[in-house]
Short mmCIF file of C-alpha atoms and ligand atoms in Angstrom, two decimals:
data_model
loop_
_atom_site.label_atom_id
_atom_site.label_comp_id
_atom_site.label_asym_id
_atom_site.label_seq_id
_atom_site.Cartn_x
_atom_site.Cartn_y
_atom_site.Cartn_z
CA MET A 11 152.25 144.16 198.14
CA ILE A 12 151.03 144.93 194.68
CA MET A 13 154.31 143.46 193.39
CA ASN A 14 153.89 140.18 195.28
CA THR A 15 150.45 139.71 193.84
CA ALA A 16 151.72 140.41 190.41
CA THR A 17 154.65 138.00 190.95
CA GLY A 18 152.33 135.27 192.00
CA LEU A 19 150.28 135.90 188.78
CA ILE A 20 153.26 135.76 186.59
CA CYS A 21 154.46 132.59 188.37
CA ILE A 22 151.01 130.92 187.81
CA LEU A 23 151.16 131.78 184.18
CA ALA A 24 154.77 130.63 183.79
CA CYS A 25 154.09 127.27 185.54
CA PHE A 26 151.06 126.76 183.34
CA TYR A 27 152.92 127.55 180.12
CA GLN A 28 155.83 125.47 181.07
CA ALA A 29 153.67 122.46 181.69
CA MET A 30 151.78 123.07 178.44
CA GLY A 31 154.59 124.20 176.12
CA LEU A 32 152.24 126.78 174.70
CA LYS A 33 151.53 126.09 170.97
CA VAL A 34 151.32 128.87 168.57
CA THR A 35 150.41 128.60 164.83
CA GLY A 36 151.72 131.13 162.25
CA TYR A 37 151.53 131.20 158.47
CA VAL A 38 154.15 131.56 155.84
CA GLY A 39 154.57 135.34 154.98
CA GLN A 40 152.32 136.56 157.81
CA SER A 41 153.28 137.66 161.16
CA VAL A 42 152.69 136.19 164.68
CA VAL A 43 152.84 137.52 168.28
CA LEU A 44 154.14 135.32 171.05
CA LYS A 45 152.14 136.72 174.03
CA THR A 46 153.56 136.62 177.45
CA ARG A 47 150.15 137.74 178.89
CA VAL A 48 151.91 139.99 181.30
CA ASP A 49 149.75 142.80 182.42
CA PRO A 50 151.99 146.01 182.22
CA SER A 51 149.74 147.91 184.58
CA SER A 52 150.70 145.63 187.50
CA VAL A 53 154.06 144.12 186.44
CA HIS A 54 157.19 146.24 185.60
CA LEU A 55 159.67 144.25 183.50
CA SER A 56 163.33 145.12 183.93
CA ARG A 57 164.73 142.54 181.57
CA ILE A 58 163.25 140.64 178.65
CA GLN A 59 165.11 137.87 176.86
CA TRP A 60 164.00 135.76 173.98
CA SER A 61 165.98 132.83 172.89
CA ILE A 62 165.69 129.83 170.57
CA TYR A 63 167.27 126.27 170.60
CA THR A 64 168.50 125.30 173.96
CA ASN A 65 168.22 128.80 175.54
CA THR A 66 171.76 129.73 174.26
CA SER A 67 170.80 131.59 171.05
CA ILE A 68 169.48 134.86 172.29
CA ILE A 69 167.41 136.50 169.39
CA VAL A 70 166.43 139.68 171.33
CA VAL A 71 167.24 141.05 174.74
CA TRP A 72 166.06 144.26 176.41
CA ASP A 73 167.90 145.15 179.56
CA SER A 74 167.11 148.42 181.32
CA GLY A 75 166.76 150.44 178.15
CA ASP A 76 169.17 148.57 176.02
CA LEU A 77 167.77 146.65 173.20
CA ARG A 78 169.94 144.11 171.28
CA GLU A 79 169.43 141.34 168.69
CA PRO A 80 172.56 139.21 169.19
CA PHE A 81 171.60 136.40 166.87
CA TRP A 82 171.15 137.07 163.23
CA ARG A 83 168.60 134.36 162.54
CA HIS A 84 165.46 136.58 162.75
CA MET A 85 167.18 139.80 161.93
CA GLY A 86 164.96 142.63 160.88
CA ARG A 87 161.77 140.61 161.58
CA LEU A 88 161.39 141.00 165.34
CA THR A 89 159.48 143.64 167.36
CA LEU A 90 159.62 143.53 171.00
CA ASN A 91 156.98 145.08 173.15
CA ILE A 92 158.97 146.25 176.15
CA SER A 93 155.99 146.71 178.51
CA THR A 94 154.59 143.26 177.96
CA GLY A 95 157.48 141.30 176.69
CA ASP A 96 155.38 140.23 173.62
CA LEU A 97 157.44 139.20 170.61
CA GLN A 98 156.14 139.84 167.00
CA ILE A 99 157.82 137.84 164.28
CA LYS A 100 157.18 139.18 160.85
CA ASN A 101 157.33 137.56 157.41
CA LEU A 102 157.29 134.20 158.84
CA ARG A 103 159.20 131.26 157.15
CA VAL A 104 158.59 127.51 157.64
CA ASP A 105 162.00 127.19 159.45
CA ASP A 106 160.89 129.66 162.02
CA SER A 107 159.07 126.63 163.52
CA LEU A 108 161.00 126.34 166.77
CA THR A 109 160.85 126.50 170.54
CA TYR A 110 161.03 130.12 171.72
CA THR A 111 161.82 130.79 175.46
CA VAL A 112 161.31 134.14 177.08
CA SER A 113 163.02 134.91 180.31
CA LEU A 114 161.19 137.79 182.27
CA LEU A 115 162.82 139.63 185.17
CA THR A 116 160.91 142.09 187.23
CA GLU A 117 162.58 144.40 189.80
CA THR A 118 161.70 142.28 192.74
CA THR A 119 161.59 138.67 191.61
CA ASP A 120 163.59 135.85 190.18
CA GLN A 121 163.65 135.08 186.52
CA THR A 122 160.53 133.44 185.08
CA GLU A 123 160.56 131.52 181.84
CA ILE A 124 157.81 130.76 179.32
CA GLN A 125 158.11 128.39 176.44
CA PHE A 126 156.33 128.67 173.08
CA GLU A 127 156.18 126.03 170.39
CA LEU A 128 155.77 127.87 167.16
CA VAL A 129 154.49 125.96 164.07
CA VAL A 130 154.54 127.85 160.73
CA GLN A 131 152.20 126.45 158.27
CA GLU A 132 152.27 126.70 154.40
CA HIS A 133 149.77 128.62 152.43
CA LEU A 134 146.37 126.96 151.92
CA SER A 135 146.49 125.08 148.74
CA LYS A 136 143.97 125.75 146.03
CA PRO A 137 140.84 123.51 146.17
CA ASP A 138 139.98 121.16 143.28
CA ILE A 139 136.90 121.44 141.27
CA ALA A 140 135.50 118.47 139.40
CA VAL A 141 132.51 118.33 137.12
CA LEU A 142 130.20 115.53 138.39
CA PHE A 143 127.40 116.01 136.09
CA ASN A 144 126.80 118.06 132.85
CA SER A 145 123.87 117.25 130.75
CA LEU A 146 121.41 118.96 128.49
CA VAL A 147 117.76 118.34 129.63
CA LYS A 148 114.92 120.17 127.90
CA ASP A 149 116.99 123.25 126.76
CA THR A 150 118.61 123.63 130.17
CA CYS A 151 122.04 122.33 131.22
CA ILE A 152 122.02 120.60 134.60
CA ILE A 153 125.46 121.04 136.18
CA ALA A 154 126.93 119.44 139.26
CA LEU A 155 130.38 120.39 140.55
CA ARG A 156 132.35 119.17 143.49
CA CYS A 157 135.00 121.31 145.22
CA SER A 158 137.42 119.43 147.52
CA ILE A 159 140.60 120.09 149.40
CA ALA A 160 143.11 117.71 150.95
CA GLU A 161 143.10 119.38 154.35
CA ALA A 162 140.71 118.96 157.27
CA GLY A 163 138.96 121.87 159.04
CA ILE A 164 138.65 124.04 155.92
CA THR A 165 135.47 125.89 155.09
CA LEU A 166 134.39 125.68 151.54
CA SER A 167 131.89 127.79 149.86
CA TRP A 168 130.66 128.31 146.34
CA ALA A 169 130.25 131.69 144.57
CA PRO A 170 128.52 131.98 141.16
CA PRO A 171 129.53 134.83 138.91
CA ASP A 172 128.00 138.22 139.38
CA GLY A 173 124.53 138.54 137.89
CA PHE A 174 123.92 134.75 137.76
CA ASP A 175 120.14 134.50 138.07
CA GLN A 176 119.63 130.63 138.19
CA PRO A 177 118.81 128.91 141.40
CA PHE A 178 121.63 126.87 142.79
CA TRP A 179 121.96 124.47 145.68
CA ASN A 180 125.08 123.61 147.47
CA SER A 181 125.77 120.86 149.90
CA ASN A 182 127.19 121.52 153.42
CA ASN A 183 130.94 121.12 153.69
CA THR A 184 131.43 117.38 154.57
CA ASN A 185 134.41 115.24 153.97
CA ASN A 186 136.54 118.15 152.93
CA SER A 187 134.18 118.71 150.02
CA SER A 188 131.20 120.72 148.94
CA GLU A 189 128.81 120.06 145.95
CA LEU A 190 127.08 122.51 143.80
CA TRP A 191 124.04 121.75 141.65
CA THR A 192 122.55 124.34 139.27
CA SER A 193 121.32 124.86 135.77
CA ILE A 194 122.70 127.03 132.97
CA LYS A 195 121.46 128.08 129.64
CA PRO A 196 122.89 126.49 126.48
CA HIS A 197 125.56 128.46 124.55
CA THR A 198 126.97 130.08 127.79
CA ASN A 199 130.31 129.75 129.59
CA ILE A 200 129.75 130.22 133.35
CA SER A 201 132.60 130.57 135.82
CA PHE A 202 131.98 129.15 139.32
CA THR A 203 134.33 129.98 142.23
CA CYS A 204 135.01 127.73 145.18
CA ASN A 205 136.43 129.52 148.16
CA ALA A 206 138.41 127.70 150.79
CA SER A 207 139.32 129.31 154.14
CA ASP A 208 140.12 128.78 157.80
CA SER A 209 140.62 131.44 160.35
CA ASN A 210 143.80 132.77 158.80
CA ARG A 211 144.19 131.50 155.23
CA LYS A 212 142.24 131.84 151.92
CA ALA A 213 142.45 130.13 148.62
CA SER A 214 140.07 129.87 145.69
CA SER A 215 139.74 128.05 142.42
CA GLN A 216 137.45 128.69 139.45
CA LYS A 217 135.99 126.40 136.86
CA VAL A 218 134.45 127.57 133.60
CA VAL A 219 131.46 125.33 132.76
CA GLN A 220 130.13 125.04 129.25
CA CYS A 221 126.89 123.28 128.44
CA GLN A 222 127.79 120.00 126.75
CA GLU A 223 125.52 120.61 123.82
CA GLU A 224 127.10 118.78 120.93
CA GLU A 225 126.22 115.17 121.89
CA PRO A 226 122.72 115.93 123.22
CA LYS A 227 122.10 118.22 120.24
CA ALA A 228 122.94 115.27 117.85
CA SER A 229 120.55 113.10 119.76
CA PRO A 230 117.30 115.00 119.18
CA GLN A 231 118.17 115.23 115.45
CA PHE A 232 118.70 111.61 115.43
CA LEU A 233 115.37 110.98 117.26
CA ARG A 234 113.54 113.20 114.83
CA HIS A 235 114.75 111.30 111.84
CA ARG A 236 114.92 107.84 113.43
CA TYR A 237 111.86 106.56 111.69
CA GLY A 238 113.21 107.67 108.31
CA ILE A 239 116.56 106.18 109.03
CA ILE A 240 114.99 102.86 110.22
CA PHE A 241 112.67 102.83 107.15
CA ALA A 242 115.64 103.40 104.88
CA LEU A 243 117.60 100.65 106.52
CA LEU A 244 114.63 98.15 106.20
CA PHE A 245 114.00 99.14 102.61
CA PHE A 246 117.70 98.58 101.73
CA CYS A 247 117.57 95.09 103.46
CA ILE A 248 114.46 94.11 101.71
CA THR A 249 115.76 95.11 98.36
CA ILE A 250 118.84 92.97 98.81
CA LEU A 251 116.74 90.04 99.94
CA LEU A 252 114.38 90.29 96.97
CA PHE A 253 117.33 90.64 94.62
CA LYS A 254 118.88 87.47 96.07
CA VAL A 255 115.61 85.48 95.89
CA HIS A 256 114.58 86.58 92.41
CA ALA A 257 117.92 86.79 90.70
CA PRO A 258 118.75 83.58 88.87
CA PRO A 259 121.82 81.62 90.21
CA LYS A 260 123.01 81.54 86.62
CA ALA A 261 123.61 85.24 86.65
CA ILE A 262 126.11 84.83 89.58
CA LEU A 263 127.77 81.89 87.89
CA HIS A 264 127.93 83.77 84.67
CA GLY A 265 129.62 86.59 86.53
CA GLY A 266 132.24 84.21 87.90
CA GLU A 267 132.89 82.68 84.48
CA LYS A 268 133.40 86.18 83.06
CA ARG A 269 136.01 86.95 85.70
CA GLU A 270 137.79 83.75 85.00
CA ALA A 271 137.79 84.47 81.31
CA VAL A 272 139.46 87.77 82.03
CA THR A 273 142.36 86.31 84.04
CA PRO A 274 144.26 84.43 81.37
C1 NAG B 5 168.21 130.31 180.03
O1 NAG B 5 169.15 131.42 180.13
C2 NAG B 5 169.12 132.13 181.29
C3 NAG B 5 170.03 133.34 181.15
O2 NAG B 5 171.09 133.11 180.16
C4 NAG B 5 169.52 131.31 182.47
O3 NAG B 5 169.59 131.98 183.67
C5 NAG B 5 168.58 130.09 182.56
O4 NAG B 5 168.83 129.29 183.65
C6 NAG B 5 168.53 129.34 181.33
N1 NAG B 5 167.49 128.38 181.32
C7 NAG B 5 167.74 127.09 180.93
C8 NAG B 5 166.49 126.24 181.00
O5 NAG B 5 168.65 126.76 180.48
C1 NAG B 6 152.57 146.61 174.01
O1 NAG B 6 151.33 145.83 174.28
C2 NAG B 6 150.30 146.54 175.02
C3 NAG B 6 149.26 145.61 175.38
O2 NAG B 6 149.02 144.73 174.32
C4 NAG B 6 149.86 147.65 174.14
O3 NAG B 6 148.84 148.37 174.81
C5 NAG B 6 151.00 148.58 173.72
O4 NAG B 6 150.50 149.52 172.72
C6 NAG B 6 152.11 147.75 173.09
N1 NAG B 6 153.24 148.66 172.86
C7 NAG B 6 153.78 148.76 171.68
C8 NAG B 6 155.04 149.62 171.64
O5 NAG B 6 153.53 148.09 170.76
C1 NAG B 7 140.20 115.34 154.47
O1 NAG B 7 141.35 115.84 155.10
C2 NAG B 7 142.03 114.91 155.97
C3 NAG B 7 143.23 115.58 156.68
O2 NAG B 7 144.03 116.16 155.79
C4 NAG B 7 142.57 113.75 155.01
O3 NAG B 7 143.12 112.82 155.87
C5 NAG B 7 141.44 113.20 154.23
O4 NAG B 7 141.90 112.26 153.29
C6 NAG B 7 140.60 114.24 153.50
N1 NAG B 7 139.56 113.66 152.85
C7 NAG B 7 139.33 113.80 151.49
C8 NAG B 7 138.05 113.16 150.95
O5 NAG B 7 140.03 114.48 150.82
C1 NAG B 8 123.34 122.07 156.25
O1 NAG B 8 123.51 122.59 157.52
C2 NAG B 8 122.39 123.22 158.07
C3 NAG B 8 122.75 123.88 159.36
O2 NAG B 8 123.95 123.44 159.81
C4 NAG B 8 121.15 122.35 157.99
O3 NAG B 8 120.01 123.09 158.54
C5 NAG B 8 120.87 121.81 156.62
O4 NAG B 8 119.85 120.86 156.70
C6 NAG B 8 122.13 121.18 156.06
N1 NAG B 8 121.91 120.78 154.79
C7 NAG B 8 122.31 119.57 154.22
C8 NAG B 8 121.91 119.31 152.85
O5 NAG B 8 122.89 118.77 154.91
C1 NAG B 9 134.63 110.79 151.72
O1 NAG B 9 135.41 110.87 150.57
C2 NAG B 9 136.04 109.60 150.17
C3 NAG B 9 136.95 109.81 148.99
O2 NAG B 9 136.42 110.77 148.06
C4 NAG B 9 134.82 108.69 149.80
O3 NAG B 9 135.33 107.29 149.46
C5 NAG B 9 133.93 108.55 151.03
O4 NAG B 9 132.76 107.68 150.67
C6 NAG B 9 133.43 109.86 151.56
N1 NAG B 9 132.65 109.80 152.68
C7 NAG B 9 131.50 110.43 152.88
C8 NAG B 9 130.81 110.20 154.17
O5 NAG B 9 130.90 111.12 152.03
C1 NAG B 10 133.00 129.29 125.60
O1 NAG B 10 134.42 128.93 125.69
C2 NAG B 10 134.91 128.26 124.47
C3 NAG B 10 136.34 127.87 124.85
O2 NAG B 10 136.87 128.48 125.93
C4 NAG B 10 134.81 129.22 123.41
O3 NAG B 10 135.29 128.61 122.17
C5 NAG B 10 133.47 129.64 123.25
O4 NAG B 10 133.33 130.67 122.15
C6 NAG B 10 132.77 130.33 124.36
N1 NAG B 10 131.41 130.52 124.29
C7 NAG B 10 130.72 131.60 124.75
C8 NAG B 10 129.30 131.68 124.46
O5 NAG B 10 131.35 132.43 125.30
C1 NAG B 11 135.66 134.16 147.15
O1 NAG B 11 136.99 134.52 146.95
C2 NAG B 11 137.13 135.78 146.06
C3 NAG B 11 138.61 135.94 145.78
O2 NAG B 11 139.36 135.80 146.92
C4 NAG B 11 136.46 136.86 146.57
O3 NAG B 11 136.58 138.01 145.79
C5 NAG B 11 134.95 136.50 146.96
O4 NAG B 11 134.37 137.67 147.63
C6 NAG B 11 134.90 135.28 147.80
N1 NAG B 11 133.59 134.90 147.87
C7 NAG B 11 132.96 134.49 149.06
C8 NAG B 11 131.53 134.13 148.96
O5 NAG B 11 133.55 134.41 150.09
#
């Protein structure tokens, strides 16, 4: 009686999985477990067989105490849980993205099959950090940075260096990007970190920000002396004008004659 209930359960699960083609996501270098959701307290499995491709390449089979891995493809990377039929695949590679079929046999029932569609994703790429704004305003550098990533559904967050005591504001993660606004003191190099993550992956980038002081530093000097500079320029122009007005045209002609005289 107990077995029949269990069989019913396993059948419902199998039918559901078969209809759905259960999708599983894994990540390069990590491991994944393809779960049969068999409850070992009510179901006793007598044979477990995992296969790939068109159900002909058996990667692992457990049959009444005998465990074999006939097909080399996942050699050394598989762990079978013989009470649940769960299959762990370690050290995932992109080409592990295949359809996996498990055939489960209990002592009393016919074979049940469950299919899994495994997709192995690459590592999360590093986010990009761009400087939006960097300018010296009243002895403080106003800095704006944008962190962005070319993937959807990634959480981006900003981390200032340890001991950073300036207030900073960062925008919520929209459009795969997050902005940071803050201020830093002149003559400092500050390294800001942007962390990108989803439920399984992490990546981060750093940007060293320096206050762009050269150009703004030159400007106040120019401003301080601008009246002097303007006065000097005016004085120079006036002198030339006065010289031209008062100098007799003869002198210029005379100069011309002199030059002609030199040539022959
Ligand atoms: C998969 O293999 C098992 C055992 O080799 C067989 O009984 C079953 O019918 C096969 N299923 C499909 C869909 O080919
Ligand atoms: C098999 O899976 C069950 C349920 O997840 C767990 O309790 C058990 O420890 C596992 N056995 C092995 C050998 O990993
Ligand atoms: C955000 O990610 C999606 C999905 O990868 C992409 O199509 C889109 O171009 C990204 N947007 C930006 C601004 O990078
Ligand atoms: C960011 O999100 C929080 C909560 O989701 C919200 O209260 C806040 O106003 C948002 N800030 C901006 C700048 O959109
Ligand atoms: C999203 O990013 C793209 C490319 O950077 C930009 O053209 C677009 O205006 C952005 N949309 C929003 C809502 O910020
Ligand atoms: C900031 O970095 C630049 C180049 O990386 C270096 O020349 C300069 O000395 C650094 N300044 C400080 C205050 O660390
Ligand atoms: C950002 O990532 C670095 C390196 O992975 C980590 O040390 C740091 O704790 C992370 N910061 C946040 C706020 O998640």
